[in-house]
C-alpha cells in the first residue's frame, strides 16, 4: 500500500483563512466537508456530472469533487454557508425561498452557488452557448438561465422554480444597480 503524500495549503473559505495539512489526493469537496466541517456542499455523483458540490472558487463556479485541493493553495472559496452576509440571506437565497425552488434540498446548495455564479458571469458580459448577440451583454431570459444552470441536476424536478428564482434574483440585481 502506498503511503499518502501530504502538503500544507492555505484556503480562504467564506472569508476565513484556513491553514491545512492535507492528503494531496483529497478533493476540495472532501477538504471542505471533512476537514472544515462545511457540509452544505453535497457529494452527489463524485464525477462532476450533477453539480451538487458546486462552490465558487476564486469567483467562478467549480465542481468541488473534481478540484484537487492541493492545486488551489491560496484560493478564495465560497460555499453555500458563505452566501449569506451579516445574517441576511443573499438575493439568490431569498428568491429560491420565494419561488419554492427546491424540494428535497439535496441539490440546493450547489444550485445556489451556481446561480450566484450565473449572475456574476452575466454581469461580466460572458456569453453562453445560447447567447444570441455576442456583441452585447447577455439577457438572462429563461433559455439563457436554463443553459447556464444545465450543469446542476435536480432529481426532484424543481427546475421551473429554479429558473424563476434565478430570473427574480437577476431582476433584483439589475434594479439595485439602476
Tab-separated table of C-alpha atoms in Angstrom:
chain	number	residue	atom	x	y	z
A	1	UNK	CA	0.000	0.000	0.000
A	2	UNK	CA	1.327	3.423	-0.943
A	3	UNK	CA	1.945	5.947	1.789
A	4	UNK	CA	-0.051	9.122	1.163
A	5	UNK	CA	1.773	12.346	0.386
A	6	UNK	CA	0.765	15.388	2.442
A	7	UNK	CA	1.026	19.083	1.680
A	8	UNK	CA	0.462	22.269	3.618
A	9	UNK	CA	-2.011	24.635	1.984
A	10	UNK	CA	-3.982	27.736	2.840
A	11	UNK	CA	-7.543	28.384	1.730
A	12	UNK	CA	-9.745	31.391	2.372
A	13	UNK	CA	-13.164	29.834	2.856
A	14	UNK	CA	-16.150	32.117	3.306
A	15	UNK	CA	-13.805	34.926	4.286
A	16	UNK	CA	-11.780	32.978	6.869
A	17	UNK	CA	-8.251	31.763	6.210
A	18	UNK	CA	-7.530	28.120	6.995
A	19	UNK	CA	-4.075	26.547	7.054
A	20	UNK	CA	-4.331	22.838	6.480
A	21	UNK	CA	-2.140	19.766	6.086
A	22	UNK	CA	-3.929	17.592	3.565
A	23	UNK	CA	-3.525	14.389	1.612
A	24	UNK	CA	-2.523	15.505	-1.888
A	25	UNK	CA	-5.227	13.233	-3.331
A	26	UNK	CA	-8.054	14.998	-1.436
A	27	UNK	CA	-10.681	16.821	-3.421
A	28	UNK	CA	-11.686	20.335	-2.460
A	29	UNK	CA	-15.120	18.949	-1.596
A	30	UNK	CA	-13.649	16.415	0.832
A	31	UNK	CA	-11.465	19.054	2.492
A	32	UNK	CA	-14.465	21.376	2.899
A	33	UNK	CA	-16.688	18.654	4.313
A	34	UNK	CA	-14.265	16.511	6.310
A	35	UNK	CA	-11.533	18.907	7.429
A	36	UNK	CA	-13.516	22.137	7.791
A	37	UNK	CA	-16.933	20.708	8.716
A	38	UNK	CA	-18.731	22.651	5.964
A	39	UNK	CA	-21.269	20.044	4.938
A	40	UNK	CA	-23.525	22.281	2.853
A	41	UNK	CA	-21.828	21.275	-0.391
A	42	UNK	CA	-23.023	17.777	-1.195
A	43	UNK	CA	-21.306	14.766	-2.684
A	44	UNK	CA	-23.716	13.545	-5.335
A	45	UNK	CA	-22.117	11.685	-8.193
A	46	UNK	CA	-18.451	12.383	-7.284
A	47	UNK	CA	-17.764	12.648	-11.043
A	48	UNK	CA	-18.627	16.293	-11.791
A	49	UNK	CA	-21.891	15.451	-13.517
A	50	UNK	CA	-24.586	16.520	-11.030
A	51	UNK	CA	-23.398	19.872	-9.651
A	52	UNK	CA	-24.412	19.161	-6.037
A	53	UNK	CA	-20.867	20.075	-4.975
A	54	UNK	CA	-20.713	23.419	-6.815
A	55	UNK	CA	-18.789	26.136	-4.977
A	56	UNK	CA	-17.361	29.475	-6.058
A	57	UNK	CA	-13.610	29.111	-6.499
A	58	UNK	CA	-11.833	32.433	-6.971
A	59	UNK	CA	-15.188	33.861	-8.057
A	60	UNK	CA	-16.023	31.183	-10.608
A	61	UNK	CA	-18.257	28.141	-10.401
A	62	UNK	CA	-16.406	24.884	-9.819
A	63	UNK	CA	-17.289	21.305	-9.010
A	64	UNK	CA	-15.614	20.688	-5.668
A	65	UNK	CA	-15.449	16.955	-6.307
A	66	UNK	CA	-13.209	17.460	-9.356
A	67	UNK	CA	-10.870	20.071	-7.884
A	68	UNK	CA	-7.799	18.733	-6.115
A	69	UNK	CA	-7.455	20.877	-3.007
A	70	UNK	CA	-3.659	20.947	-3.256
A	71	UNK	CA	-3.935	22.621	-6.677
A	72	UNK	CA	-5.838	25.534	-5.137
A	73	UNK	CA	-3.428	26.644	-2.442
A	74	UNK	CA	-4.233	30.275	-1.649
A	75	UNK	CA	-7.638	30.177	-3.337
A	76	UNK	CA	-10.746	32.017	-2.216
A	77	UNK	CA	-13.660	29.599	-1.810
A	78	UNK	CA	-17.299	30.462	-1.165
A	79	UNK	CA	-19.643	27.668	-0.167
A	80	UNK	CA	-23.370	27.844	0.420
A	81	UNK	CA	-22.600	28.655	4.059
A	82	UNK	CA	-20.868	31.848	2.895
A	83	UNK	CA	-23.591	33.238	0.624
A	84	UNK	CA	-25.498	34.978	3.416
A	85	UNK	CA	-23.875	38.165	4.706
A	86	UNK	CA	-24.310	39.688	8.146
A	87	UNK	CA	-27.133	37.281	8.974
A	88	UNK	CA	-29.087	38.211	5.836
A	89	UNK	CA	-29.806	35.779	3.052
A	90	UNK	CA	-28.406	36.639	-0.345
A	91	UNK	CA	-30.868	37.743	-3.051
A	92	UNK	CA	-30.439	34.319	-4.681
A	93	UNK	CA	-31.289	32.524	-1.433
A	94	UNK	CA	-34.331	34.759	-0.902
A	95	UNK	CA	-35.509	34.117	-4.459
A	96	UNK	CA	-35.166	30.337	-4.041
A	97	UNK	CA	-37.409	30.514	-0.980
A	98	UNK	CA	-39.943	32.857	-2.580
A	99	UNK	CA	-40.127	30.784	-5.784
A	100	UNK	CA	-40.226	27.441	-3.938
A	101	UNK	CA	-37.187	26.368	-5.963
A	102	UNK	CA	-36.373	23.219	-4.027
A	103	UNK	CA	-37.985	20.038	-2.869
A	104	UNK	CA	-35.748	17.589	-1.025
A	105	UNK	CA	-32.985	20.223	-0.844
A	106	UNK	CA	-30.043	17.951	-1.619
A	107	UNK	CA	-29.053	19.814	-4.783
A	108	UNK	CA	-29.990	23.244	-3.413
A	109	UNK	CA	-26.545	24.264	-2.064
A	110	UNK	CA	-24.950	23.603	-5.454
A	111	UNK	CA	-27.852	25.277	-7.232
A	112	UNK	CA	-27.478	28.375	-5.031
A	113	UNK	CA	-23.729	28.652	-5.640
A	114	UNK	CA	-24.197	28.031	-9.345
A	115	UNK	CA	-26.987	30.625	-9.611
A	116	UNK	CA	-24.778	33.154	-7.832
A	117	UNK	CA	-22.041	32.402	-10.352
A	118	UNK	CA	-24.504	32.688	-13.251
A	119	UNK	CA	-25.485	36.195	-12.165
A	120	UNK	CA	-21.839	37.221	-11.848
A	121	UNK	CA	-20.973	35.783	-15.285
A	122	UNK	CA	-23.885	37.554	-16.953
A	123	UNK	CA	-22.984	40.801	-15.194
A	124	UNK	CA	-19.458	40.483	-16.628
A	125	UNK	CA	-20.979	40.046	-20.087
A	126	UNK	CA	-19.842	36.466	-20.559
A	127	UNK	CA	-21.891	34.699	-23.243
A	128	UNK	CA	-23.230	31.172	-23.043
A	129	UNK	CA	-23.884	28.617	-25.778
A	130	UNK	CA	-27.335	30.134	-26.386
A	131	UNK	CA	-26.434	33.840	-26.277
A	132	UNK	CA	-27.811	35.324	-29.495
A	133	UNK	CA	-25.806	38.534	-29.777
A	134	UNK	CA	-22.188	38.078	-28.753
A	135	UNK	CA	-21.616	41.812	-29.133
A	136	UNK	CA	-23.935	42.805	-26.296
A	137	UNK	CA	-24.408	41.812	-22.682
A	138	UNK	CA	-26.445	38.626	-22.346
A	139	UNK	CA	-30.038	38.922	-21.215
A	140	UNK	CA	-30.968	36.339	-18.610
A	141	UNK	CA	-34.138	35.051	-20.214
A	142	UNK	CA	-35.391	31.557	-19.415
A	143	UNK	CA	-33.375	29.873	-22.190
A	144	UNK	CA	-30.192	31.617	-21.068
A	145	UNK	CA	-30.804	30.633	-17.435
A	146	UNK	CA	-31.534	27.003	-18.344
A	147	UNK	CA	-28.338	26.764	-20.397
A	148	UNK	CA	-26.185	28.330	-17.708
A	149	UNK	CA	-27.682	26.163	-14.943
A	150	UNK	CA	-27.544	22.959	-17.020
A	151	UNK	CA	-24.599	21.579	-15.017
A	152	UNK	CA	-26.770	21.323	-11.912
A	153	UNK	CA	-29.236	18.467	-11.762
A	154	UNK	CA	-32.336	18.297	-9.584
A	155	UNK	CA	-33.694	14.794	-9.277
A	156	UNK	CA	-36.936	16.118	-7.749
A	157	UNK	CA	-37.643	18.248	-10.821
A	158	UNK	CA	-37.815	21.710	-9.242
A	159	UNK	CA	-36.495	23.279	-12.456
A	160	UNK	CA	-39.437	25.651	-13.017
A	161	UNK	CA	-38.902	27.158	-9.569
A	162	UNK	CA	-35.132	27.288	-10.029
A	163	UNK	CA	-35.408	29.188	-13.319
A	164	UNK	CA	-37.953	31.569	-11.774
A	165	UNK	CA	-35.680	32.137	-8.771
A	166	UNK	CA	-32.633	32.932	-10.918
A	167	UNK	CA	-34.761	35.267	-13.044
A	168	UNK	CA	-36.059	37.012	-9.897
A	169	UNK	CA	-32.552	37.393	-8.431
A	170	UNK	CA	-31.291	38.778	-11.758
A	171	UNK	CA	-34.076	41.369	-11.804
A	172	UNK	CA	-33.341	42.343	-8.195
A	173	UNK	CA	-29.681	42.765	-9.032
A	174	UNK	CA	-30.489	44.893	-12.103
A	175	UNK	CA	-32.861	47.077	-10.080
A	176	UNK	CA	-30.247	47.578	-7.353
A	177	UNK	CA	-27.690	48.689	-9.943
A	178	UNK	CA	-30.071	51.128	-11.667
